[in-house]
PDB file of C-alpha atoms in Angstrom:
ATOM      1  CA  MET P   1     -58.425   8.430  -1.239  1.00  0.00           C
ATOM      2  CA  LEU P   2     -55.296   9.848   0.136  1.00  0.00           C
ATOM      3  CA  ARG P   3     -56.643  10.991   3.261  1.00  0.00           C
ATOM      4  CA  ALA P   4     -58.536   7.799   4.546  1.00  0.00           C
ATOM      5  CA  ALA P   5     -55.086   6.059   3.970  1.00  0.00           C
ATOM      6  CA  VAL P   6     -53.566   8.536   5.993  1.00  0.00           C
ATOM      7  CA  ALA P   7     -56.442   8.214   8.829  1.00  0.00           C
ATOM      8  CA  ALA P   8     -56.058   4.861   8.501  1.00  0.00           C
ATOM      9  CA  LYS P   9     -52.538   4.793   9.097  1.00  0.00           C
ATOM     10  CA  SER P  10     -51.788   1.873   7.052  1.00  0.00           C
ATOM     11  CA  GLU P  11     -47.915   2.013   5.752  1.00  0.00           C
ATOM     12  CA  VAL P  12     -48.839   3.409   2.149  1.00  0.00           C
ATOM     13  CA  GLY P  13     -50.955   6.494   4.118  1.00  0.00           C
ATOM     14  CA  LEU P  14     -48.009   6.971   6.640  1.00  0.00           C
ATOM     15  CA  LYS P  15     -45.536   7.212   3.255  1.00  0.00           C
ATOM     16  CA  ALA P  16     -48.417   9.484   2.057  1.00  0.00           C
ATOM     17  CA  ALA P  17     -48.607  11.795   5.342  1.00  0.00           C
ATOM     18  CA  ALA P  18     -45.132  12.299   5.300  1.00  0.00           C
ATOM     19  CA  VAL P  19     -45.263  13.671   1.379  1.00  0.00           C
ATOM     20  CA  MET P  20     -48.150  15.638   2.100  1.00  0.00           C
ATOM     21  CA  LYS P  21     -46.933  17.677   5.154  1.00  0.00           C
ATOM     22  CA  ALA P  22     -43.539  18.405   3.257  1.00  0.00           C
ATOM     23  CA  GLY P  23     -45.468  20.039   0.572  1.00  0.00           C
ATOM     24  CA  GLY P  24     -44.489  17.289  -1.902  1.00  0.00           C
ATOM     25  CA  LEU P  25     -45.971  14.877  -4.019  1.00  0.00           C
ATOM     26  CA  VAL P  26     -47.372  11.266  -3.071  1.00  0.00           C
ATOM     27  CA  SER P  27     -45.750   8.823  -5.232  1.00  0.00           C
ATOM     28  CA  ASP P  28     -47.243   7.269  -8.286  1.00  0.00           C
ATOM     29  CA  ASP P  29     -46.615   3.604  -6.864  1.00  0.00           C
ATOM     30  CA  ILE P  30     -48.617   4.504  -3.325  1.00  0.00           C
ATOM     31  CA  VAL P  31     -51.654   6.268  -5.036  1.00  0.00           C
ATOM     32  CA  ILE P  32     -52.178   3.744  -8.070  1.00  0.00           C
ATOM     33  CA  GLY P  33     -52.085   0.946  -5.132  1.00  0.00           C
ATOM     34  CA  ILE P  34     -54.708   3.239  -2.669  1.00  0.00           C
ATOM     35  CA  ILE P  35     -56.822   3.618  -6.321  1.00  0.00           C
ATOM     36  CA  ARG P  36     -56.600   0.106  -7.099  1.00  0.00           C
ATOM     37  CA  ASP P  37     -57.583  -1.156  -3.615  1.00  0.00           C
ATOM     38  CA  ARG P  38     -60.402   1.438  -3.835  1.00  0.00           C
ATOM     39  CA  ILE P  39     -62.238   0.910  -6.794  1.00  0.00           C
ATOM     40  CA  ARG P  40     -62.474  -2.845  -6.338  1.00  0.00           C
ATOM     41  CA  GLU P  41     -65.206  -1.855  -3.444  1.00  0.00           C
ATOM     42  CA  PRO P  42     -68.744  -2.578  -4.332  1.00  0.00           C
ATOM     43  CA  ASP P  43     -69.523   1.212  -4.462  1.00  0.00           C
ATOM     44  CA  CYS P  44     -67.446   2.038  -7.470  1.00  0.00           C
ATOM     45  CA  LYS P  45     -68.999  -1.239  -9.594  1.00  0.00           C
ATOM     46  CA  PHE P  46     -70.504   1.984 -11.576  1.00  0.00           C
ATOM     47  CA  GLY P  47     -67.934   4.372 -11.625  1.00  0.00           C
ATOM     48  CA  PHE P  48     -66.032   6.534  -9.223  1.00  0.00           C
ATOM     49  CA  ILE P  49     -64.234  10.066  -9.176  1.00  0.00           C
ATOM     50  CA  LEU P  50     -60.347  11.162  -8.920  1.00  0.00           C
ATOM     51  CA  ASP P  51     -60.012  14.067  -6.956  1.00  0.00           C
ATOM     52  CA  GLY P  52     -56.429  15.504  -8.088  1.00  0.00           C
ATOM     53  CA  PHE P  53     -55.058  12.527  -9.634  1.00  0.00           C
ATOM     54  CA  PRO P  54     -53.694  11.610 -11.585  1.00  0.00           C
ATOM     55  CA  ARG P  55     -51.029  14.927 -11.800  1.00  0.00           C
ATOM     56  CA  THR P  56     -48.264  13.894 -14.405  1.00  0.00           C
ATOM     57  CA  LEU P  57     -48.741  12.942 -18.064  1.00  0.00           C
ATOM     58  CA  VAL P  58     -46.728   9.435 -16.486  1.00  0.00           C
ATOM     59  CA  GLN P  59     -49.113   8.823 -13.660  1.00  0.00           C
ATOM     60  CA  ALA P  60     -52.014   9.603 -16.400  1.00  0.00           C
ATOM     61  CA  GLN P  61     -50.343   6.801 -18.726  1.00  0.00           C
ATOM     62  CA  THR P  62     -49.831   4.331 -15.086  1.00  0.00           C
ATOM     63  CA  LEU P  63     -53.531   5.274 -14.625  1.00  0.00           C
ATOM     64  CA  ASP P  64     -54.592   4.238 -17.940  1.00  0.00           C
ATOM     65  CA  LYS P  65     -52.874   0.699 -18.121  1.00  0.00           C
ATOM     66  CA  MET P  66     -53.957  -0.309 -14.541  1.00  0.00           C
ATOM     67  CA  LEU P  67     -57.608   0.769 -15.683  1.00  0.00           C
ATOM     68  CA  CYS P  68     -57.491  -1.211 -18.831  1.00  0.00           C
ATOM     69  CA  GLU P  69     -56.297  -4.408 -16.312  1.00  0.00           C
ATOM     70  CA  GLU P  70     -59.109  -3.742 -14.444  1.00  0.00           C
ATOM     71  CA  GLY P  71     -61.465  -3.319 -17.178  1.00  0.00           C
ATOM     72  CA  ALA P  72     -61.972  -0.168 -17.303  1.00  0.00           C
ATOM     73  CA  CYS P  73     -61.129   3.706 -18.623  1.00  0.00           C
ATOM     74  CA  VAL P  74     -60.837   7.412 -17.964  1.00  0.00           C
ATOM     75  CA  THR P  75     -64.395   8.755 -18.970  1.00  0.00           C
ATOM     76  CA  LYS P  76     -63.954  12.659 -18.490  1.00  0.00           C
ATOM     77  CA  VAL P  77     -61.812  14.643 -17.084  1.00  0.00           C
ATOM     78  CA  ILE P  78     -63.009  18.220 -15.656  1.00  0.00           C
ATOM     79  CA  GLU P  79     -60.544  21.141 -15.223  1.00  0.00           C
ATOM     80  CA  LEU P  80     -61.361  23.468 -12.836  1.00  0.00           C
ATOM     81  CA  GLU P  81     -59.731  26.184 -13.944  1.00  0.00           C
ATOM     82  CA  VAL P  82     -58.877  29.714 -11.361  1.00  0.00           C
ATOM     83  CA  PRO P  83     -55.922  32.212 -11.230  1.00  0.00           C
ATOM     84  CA  ASP P  84     -53.139  30.898  -9.315  1.00  0.00           C
ATOM     85  CA  SER P  85     -53.804  34.520  -6.845  1.00  0.00           C
ATOM     86  CA  VAL P  86     -56.914  33.800  -6.426  1.00  0.00           C
ATOM     87  CA  LEU P  87     -56.127  30.366  -5.404  1.00  0.00           C
ATOM     88  CA  GLU P  88     -53.543  31.607  -2.715  1.00  0.00           C
ATOM     89  CA  GLU P  89     -56.339  33.777  -1.207  1.00  0.00           C
ATOM     90  CA  ARG P  90     -58.679  30.323  -1.278  1.00  0.00           C
ATOM     91  CA  ILE P  91     -56.327  27.906   0.173  1.00  0.00           C
ATOM     92  CA  CYS P  92     -53.755  30.049   2.240  1.00  0.00           C
ATOM     93  CA  GLY P  93     -57.228  31.480   4.367  1.00  0.00           C
ATOM     94  CA  ARG P  94     -57.968  27.498   5.205  1.00  0.00           C
ATOM     95  CA  TRP P  95     -58.367  26.755   9.058  1.00  0.00           C
ATOM     96  CA  ILE P  96     -59.859  23.802  10.350  1.00  0.00           C
ATOM     97  CA  HIS P  97     -61.201  22.345  13.407  1.00  0.00           C
ATOM     98  CA  LYS P  98     -59.481  18.883  13.608  1.00  0.00           C
ATOM     99  CA  LYS P  99     -61.959  16.949  15.544  1.00  0.00           C
ATOM    100  CA  SER P 100     -64.774  18.000  14.163  1.00  0.00           C
ATOM    101  CA  GLY P 101     -63.545  18.550  10.158  1.00  0.00           C
ATOM    102  CA  ARG P 102     -65.514  21.947  10.559  1.00  0.00           C
ATOM    103  CA  SER P 103     -63.814  24.485   8.238  1.00  0.00           C
ATOM    104  CA  TYR P 104     -63.118  28.014   8.179  1.00  0.00           C
ATOM    105  CA  HIS P 105     -61.800  30.848   5.995  1.00  0.00           C
ATOM    106  CA  VAL P 106     -60.314  33.551   7.174  1.00  0.00           C
ATOM    107  CA  LYS P 107     -62.285  36.367   4.601  1.00  0.00           C
ATOM    108  CA  PHE P 108     -65.468  33.525   3.834  1.00  0.00           C
ATOM    109  CA  ALA P 109     -65.740  32.383   6.655  1.00  0.00           C
ATOM    110  CA  PRO P 110     -64.171  33.207  10.130  1.00  0.00           C
ATOM    111  CA  PRO P 111     -64.362  32.003  13.446  1.00  0.00           C
ATOM    112  CA  LYS P 112     -66.007  34.117  15.813  1.00  0.00           C
ATOM    113  CA  THR P 113     -62.932  35.059  17.919  1.00  0.00           C
ATOM    114  CA  MET P 114     -60.598  36.269  14.907  1.00  0.00           C
ATOM    115  CA  LYS P 115     -58.641  38.969  15.694  1.00  0.00           C
ATOM    116  CA  LYS P 116     -55.964  40.014  13.283  1.00  0.00           C
ATOM    117  CA  ASP P 117     -52.637  41.845  13.482  1.00  0.00           C
ATOM    118  CA  ALA P 118     -51.593  45.474  12.308  1.00  0.00           C
ATOM    119  CA  LYS P 119     -50.548  43.886   8.644  1.00  0.00           C
ATOM    120  CA  GLY P 120     -54.262  42.388   8.887  1.00  0.00           C
ATOM    121  CA  ASN P 121     -53.069  38.688   9.381  1.00  0.00           C
ATOM    122  CA  PRO P 122     -55.125  36.183  11.562  1.00  0.00           C
ATOM    123  CA  VAL P 123     -53.330  36.326  14.914  1.00  0.00           C
ATOM    124  CA  PRO P 124     -53.348  32.044  15.774  1.00  0.00           C
ATOM    125  CA  GLU P 125     -54.092  32.365  19.252  1.00  0.00           C
ATOM    126  CA  SER P 126     -57.546  33.903  17.729  1.00  0.00           C
ATOM    127  CA  MET P 127     -58.752  31.246  15.975  1.00  0.00           C
ATOM    128  CA  LYS P 128     -61.351  29.374  18.477  1.00  0.00           C
ATOM    129  CA  ASP P 129     -63.715  26.536  16.779  1.00  0.00           C
ATOM    130  CA  ASP P 130     -67.323  28.768  17.183  1.00  0.00           C
ATOM    131  CA  GLU P 131     -68.848  25.184  18.952  1.00  0.00           C
ATOM    132  CA  THR P 132     -66.155  23.858  21.422  1.00  0.00           C
ATOM    133  CA  GLY P 133     -63.857  27.125  21.258  1.00  0.00           C
ATOM    134  CA  GLU P 134     -61.162  24.823  20.801  1.00  0.00           C
ATOM    135  CA  PRO P 135     -57.817  26.185  18.841  1.00  0.00           C
ATOM    136  CA  LEU P 136     -58.210  26.179  15.225  1.00  0.00           C
ATOM    137  CA  MET P 137     -55.382  24.795  12.744  1.00  0.00           C
ATOM    138  CA  GLN P 138     -53.844  25.227   9.348  1.00  0.00           C
ATOM    139  CA  ARG P 139     -53.355  21.933   7.082  1.00  0.00           C
ATOM    140  CA  ALA P 140     -49.199  22.154   6.856  1.00  0.00           C
ATOM    141  CA  ASP P 141     -49.911  22.234   2.610  1.00  0.00           C
ATOM    142  CA  ASP P 142     -52.480  25.368   3.079  1.00  0.00           C
ATOM    143  CA  THR P 143     -49.542  27.457   3.332  1.00  0.00           C
ATOM    144  CA  ALA P 144     -47.762  29.873   0.383  1.00  0.00           C
ATOM    145  CA  THR P 145     -44.265  27.920   0.830  1.00  0.00           C
ATOM    146  CA  ALA P 146     -46.273  24.653  -0.153  1.00  0.00           C
ATOM    147  CA  LEU P 147     -48.523  26.574  -2.386  1.00  0.00           C
ATOM    148  CA  GLN P 148     -46.241  27.690  -4.725  1.00  0.00           C
ATOM    149  CA  LYS P 149     -44.382  24.090  -5.047  1.00  0.00           C
ATOM    150  CA  ARG P 150     -47.464  22.651  -5.764  1.00  0.00           C
ATOM    151  CA  LEU P 151     -48.456  25.222  -8.740  1.00  0.00           C
ATOM    152  CA  MET P 152     -44.821  25.177 -10.163  1.00  0.00           C
ATOM    153  CA  GLY P 153     -45.837  21.150 -10.419  1.00  0.00           C
ATOM    154  CA  TYR P 154     -49.373  21.898 -11.989  1.00  0.00           C
ATOM    155  CA  HIS P 155     -48.971  24.189 -14.587  1.00  0.00           C
ATOM    156  CA  GLY P 156     -45.256  21.926 -15.224  1.00  0.00           C
ATOM    157  CA  GLU P 157     -46.561  18.406 -14.922  1.00  0.00           C
ATOM    158  CA  THR P 158     -50.729  18.725 -14.891  1.00  0.00           C
ATOM    159  CA  VAL P 159     -51.260  20.698 -17.789  1.00  0.00           C
ATOM    160  CA  PRO P 160     -50.052  18.505 -19.864  1.00  0.00           C
ATOM    161  CA  ILE P 161     -52.471  15.665 -19.072  1.00  0.00           C
ATOM    162  CA  LEU P 162     -55.221  17.581 -20.734  1.00  0.00           C
ATOM    163  CA  SER P 163     -53.403  17.198 -24.246  1.00  0.00           C
ATOM    164  CA  HIS P 164     -53.279  13.236 -23.658  1.00  0.00           C
ATOM    165  CA  TYR P 165     -56.785  13.309 -22.703  1.00  0.00           C
ATOM    166  CA  SER P 166     -58.250  15.890 -25.411  1.00  0.00           C
ATOM    167  CA  PRO P 167     -57.839  13.818 -28.067  1.00  0.00           C
ATOM    168  CA  LYS P 168     -60.690  10.633 -26.078  1.00  0.00           C
ATOM    169  CA  GLY P 169     -62.924  13.878 -26.457  1.00  0.00           C
ATOM    170  CA  VAL P 170     -63.218  13.145 -22.602  1.00  0.00           C
ATOM    171  CA  VAL P 171     -61.810  17.125 -21.164  1.00  0.00           C
ATOM    172  CA  GLY P 172     -64.155  19.706 -20.075  1.00  0.00           C
ATOM    173  CA  LYS P 173     -63.095  23.068 -18.638  1.00  0.00           C
ATOM    174  CA  VAL P 174     -65.374  24.459 -15.970  1.00  0.00           C
ATOM    175  CA  ASN P 175     -65.235  28.316 -14.831  1.00  0.00           C
ATOM    176  CA  ALA P 176     -64.389  27.871 -11.088  1.00  0.00           C
ATOM    177  CA  ASN P 177     -63.521  31.238 -10.814  1.00  0.00           C
ATOM    178  CA  GLN P 178     -67.634  31.943  -9.837  1.00  0.00           C
ATOM    179  CA  GLY P 179     -69.803  31.057  -7.275  1.00  0.00           C
ATOM    180  CA  MET P 180     -70.484  27.699  -6.059  1.00  0.00           C
ATOM    181  CA  ASP P 181     -73.640  27.561  -8.041  1.00  0.00           C
ATOM    182  CA  GLY P 182     -72.471  28.012 -10.953  1.00  0.00           C
ATOM    183  CA  VAL P 183     -69.155  25.896 -10.664  1.00  0.00           C
ATOM    184  CA  TRP P 184     -71.668  22.793  -9.586  1.00  0.00           C
ATOM    185  CA  ASP P 185     -73.825  23.764 -13.270  1.00  0.00           C
ATOM    186  CA  GLU P 186     -70.809  23.667 -14.870  1.00  0.00           C
ATOM    187  CA  VAL P 187     -69.407  20.367 -13.409  1.00  0.00           C
ATOM    188  CA  LEU P 188     -72.401  18.576 -14.095  1.00  0.00           C
ATOM    189  CA  GLU P 189     -72.984  19.960 -17.478  1.00  0.00           C
ATOM    190  CA  SER P 190     -69.402  19.110 -18.018  1.00  0.00           C
ATOM    191  CA  LEU P 191     -70.582  15.492 -16.140  1.00  0.00           C
ATOM    192  CA  LYS P 192     -73.193  14.591 -19.081  1.00  0.00           C
ATOM    193  CA  ARG P 193     -72.347  12.020 -21.793  1.00  0.00           C
ATOM    194  CA  GLY P 194     -71.042  14.767 -24.559  1.00  0.00           C
ATOM    195  CA  GLY P 195     -71.053  17.787 -22.074  1.00  0.00           C
ATOM    196  CA  ASN P 196     -67.995  20.365 -23.179  1.00  0.00           C
TER     197      ASN P 196
END
């Protein structure tokens, strides 16, 4: 939803873009407004998934209040458990072709043109899209500096959300430090009524 609002270049989308580019978190008012507008769309009539929100206890409480006003409530929270060191490798290695959205990874899915410097890091000028030969880019929030800021926020502000929702019996934990099929199986199991 945030990326769609950013792409639409709406007033809230432009505000969100500036904050994300700096590696920060978008304000609660902006996000709750985007969510409220989005869940009123017909395709959300029978439910919806929020990815990466809420990120703080205050956001969770504000979301709960807004959902209550809309006649809804949080029915499932899934925690994807991954060690920080693994996240750094996954996130900081991502490169994208902006026009098409194709994504690459320096370890898991490198472009054919990738060359490495003496330290084993990719040479930015060599990162080209396999189909068009156009330059690839890294998102501003896919850097080690931005990631460390995000991880500090996660451990200090997001983890308490699990305690907020646990008494309601809606929290499921998924080992996301495994292959995609294993993660997907655990997510599907967690989404079942009465799942972990």
